[in-house]
């Protein structure tokens, strides 16, 4: 895709969640993330679907879960990140033509607070600490924000544990067994 087009699209995943939920053979989901981010509205919608899925969900960050990938990563019941994977936390931003009026700033601020509130509600990081990391200067070239690598995301209490595919699948099976036992 050309550089002006986001290549991560979430809209096509949203309808599939209804099929997963209704399929009795689907006992849980493993969400594997390697994303540069993308559309905030679609990303938050996907994160809300994951949070309210009703079956066990485990996420695994491979490579990266940047920008709106952060709420998607924390939406699961339990999250993993590989040692070399990264998460980029930054303020909401947009390129292209933007109306230079106060309402535009207020809209961006409201959208950013929705992300902050979601991440804080679905992980152990506080809203204040998450906001501080998003707005940090000097950590991301030509921008505000913070890049967390592997264990740093766990230390900041955004992700539950460092681990790879084997640990993530094992945790998902454990959560499925607990769910079946409680039914």
Tab-separated table of C-alpha atoms in Angstrom, residues 27-148:
chain	number	residue	atom	x	y	z
A	27	UNK	CA	-14.024	-22.583	23.070
A	28	UNK	CA	-11.690	-19.556	23.180
A	29	UNK	CA	-9.570	-17.246	21.087
A	30	UNK	CA	-5.875	-16.527	20.771
A	31	UNK	CA	-5.334	-13.014	19.413
A	32	UNK	CA	-1.854	-12.709	17.870
A	33	UNK	CA	-0.845	-9.091	17.303
A	34	UNK	CA	1.794	-7.614	15.056
A	35	UNK	CA	0.385	-4.237	14.084
A	36	UNK	CA	1.533	-0.684	13.461
A	37	UNK	CA	-1.881	0.500	14.615
A	38	UNK	CA	-4.662	1.875	12.532
A	39	UNK	CA	-8.130	3.317	12.732
A	40	UNK	CA	-8.997	4.356	16.299
A	41	UNK	CA	-12.745	3.802	15.990
A	42	UNK	CA	-12.436	0.335	14.437
A	43	UNK	CA	-9.620	-0.600	16.834
A	44	UNK	CA	-11.626	0.390	19.905
A	45	UNK	CA	-14.664	-1.447	18.525
A	46	UNK	CA	-12.548	-4.587	18.113
A	47	UNK	CA	-11.124	-4.155	21.624
A	48	UNK	CA	-14.648	-3.847	23.047
A	49	UNK	CA	-15.681	-7.036	21.221
A	50	UNK	CA	-12.701	-8.886	22.688
A	51	UNK	CA	-13.468	-7.640	26.209
A	52	UNK	CA	-17.109	-8.659	25.977
A	53	UNK	CA	-16.546	-11.900	24.035
A	54	UNK	CA	-17.861	-14.259	26.711
A	55	UNK	CA	-15.327	-16.995	25.990
A	56	UNK	CA	-11.687	-17.062	27.134
A	57	UNK	CA	-9.352	-14.818	25.147
A	58	UNK	CA	-5.564	-14.612	25.370
A	59	UNK	CA	-3.478	-12.097	23.437
A	60	UNK	CA	0.106	-12.444	22.288
A	61	UNK	CA	2.113	-9.454	21.085
A	62	UNK	CA	4.676	-10.529	18.482
A	63	UNK	CA	6.744	-7.900	16.715
A	64	UNK	CA	4.590	-5.051	17.914
A	65	UNK	CA	1.241	-3.763	19.104
A	66	UNK	CA	1.548	-0.080	18.441
A	67	UNK	CA	-0.911	2.754	18.817
A	68	UNK	CA	-4.476	1.363	18.790
A	69	UNK	CA	-2.924	-2.126	19.036
A	70	UNK	CA	-2.347	-1.414	22.749
A	71	UNK	CA	-6.074	-1.460	23.670
A	72	UNK	CA	-6.546	-4.561	21.511
A	73	UNK	CA	-3.689	-6.305	23.350
A	74	UNK	CA	-5.077	-5.533	26.812
A	75	UNK	CA	-8.685	-6.399	25.926
A	76	UNK	CA	-8.070	-10.113	26.447
A	77	UNK	CA	-8.478	-12.058	29.665
A	78	UNK	CA	-4.696	-12.535	29.816
A	79	UNK	CA	-1.905	-11.017	27.732
A	80	UNK	CA	1.615	-12.004	26.719
A	81	UNK	CA	4.410	-10.174	24.938
A	82	UNK	CA	7.524	-11.736	23.464
A	83	UNK	CA	10.871	-10.444	24.791
A	84	UNK	CA	11.688	-8.503	21.616
A	85	UNK	CA	8.187	-7.224	20.820
A	86	UNK	CA	7.410	-3.527	21.210
A	87	UNK	CA	4.441	-1.385	22.114
A	88	UNK	CA	4.348	2.271	21.094
A	89	UNK	CA	2.169	4.525	23.226
A	90	UNK	CA	1.540	7.955	21.717
A	91	UNK	CA	-1.121	10.649	21.612
A	92	UNK	CA	-3.877	10.468	19.021
A	93	UNK	CA	-2.610	12.009	15.823
A	94	UNK	CA	-3.679	12.460	12.257
A	95	UNK	CA	-2.111	13.477	9.003
A	96	UNK	CA	-3.760	15.334	6.170
A	97	UNK	CA	-6.108	18.282	6.306
A	98	UNK	CA	-7.397	19.135	9.759
A	99	UNK	CA	-9.766	21.964	10.600
A	100	UNK	CA	-7.891	24.342	12.882
A	101	UNK	CA	-10.718	24.948	15.348
A	102	UNK	CA	-11.081	24.218	19.054
A	103	UNK	CA	-13.681	21.528	18.336
A	104	UNK	CA	-11.043	19.493	16.468
A	105	UNK	CA	-8.719	19.624	19.464
A	106	UNK	CA	-11.578	18.673	21.802
A	107	UNK	CA	-12.507	15.739	19.541
A	108	UNK	CA	-8.905	14.451	19.557
A	109	UNK	CA	-8.704	14.908	23.307
A	110	UNK	CA	-11.973	12.998	23.813
A	111	UNK	CA	-10.785	10.188	21.523
A	112	UNK	CA	-7.482	10.005	23.404
A	113	UNK	CA	-9.251	9.821	26.775
A	114	UNK	CA	-11.383	6.938	25.483
A	115	UNK	CA	-8.163	5.041	24.767
A	116	UNK	CA	-6.622	5.964	28.137
A	117	UNK	CA	-9.756	4.905	30.003
A	118	UNK	CA	-10.006	1.609	28.112
A	119	UNK	CA	-6.373	0.638	28.698
A	120	UNK	CA	-6.553	1.588	32.390
A	121	UNK	CA	-9.780	-0.393	32.846
A	122	UNK	CA	-8.402	-3.502	31.127
A	123	UNK	CA	-4.870	-3.631	32.509
A	124	UNK	CA	-3.139	-2.797	35.781
A	125	UNK	CA	-1.638	0.523	34.636
A	126	UNK	CA	-3.241	3.682	35.988
A	127	UNK	CA	-4.746	6.235	33.645
A	128	UNK	CA	-2.276	8.861	34.891
A	129	UNK	CA	0.768	6.652	34.235
A	130	UNK	CA	-0.505	5.641	30.790
A	131	UNK	CA	-1.148	9.281	29.894
A	132	UNK	CA	2.357	10.189	31.144
A	133	UNK	CA	3.916	7.548	28.878
A	134	UNK	CA	1.812	8.705	25.908
A	135	UNK	CA	2.875	12.315	26.295
A	136	UNK	CA	6.559	11.746	27.095
A	137	UNK	CA	8.899	13.730	24.846
A	138	UNK	CA	12.263	12.652	23.539
A	139	UNK	CA	11.537	8.919	23.488
A	140	UNK	CA	10.026	8.666	20.005
A	141	UNK	CA	11.735	10.404	17.092
A	142	UNK	CA	9.912	13.609	16.071
A	143	UNK	CA	6.999	12.780	18.315
A	144	UNK	CA	5.672	12.339	21.797
A	145	UNK	CA	5.297	8.888	23.225
A	146	UNK	CA	7.106	5.895	24.605
A	147	UNK	CA	8.289	2.625	23.123
A	148	UNK	CA	8.146	-0.302	25.548
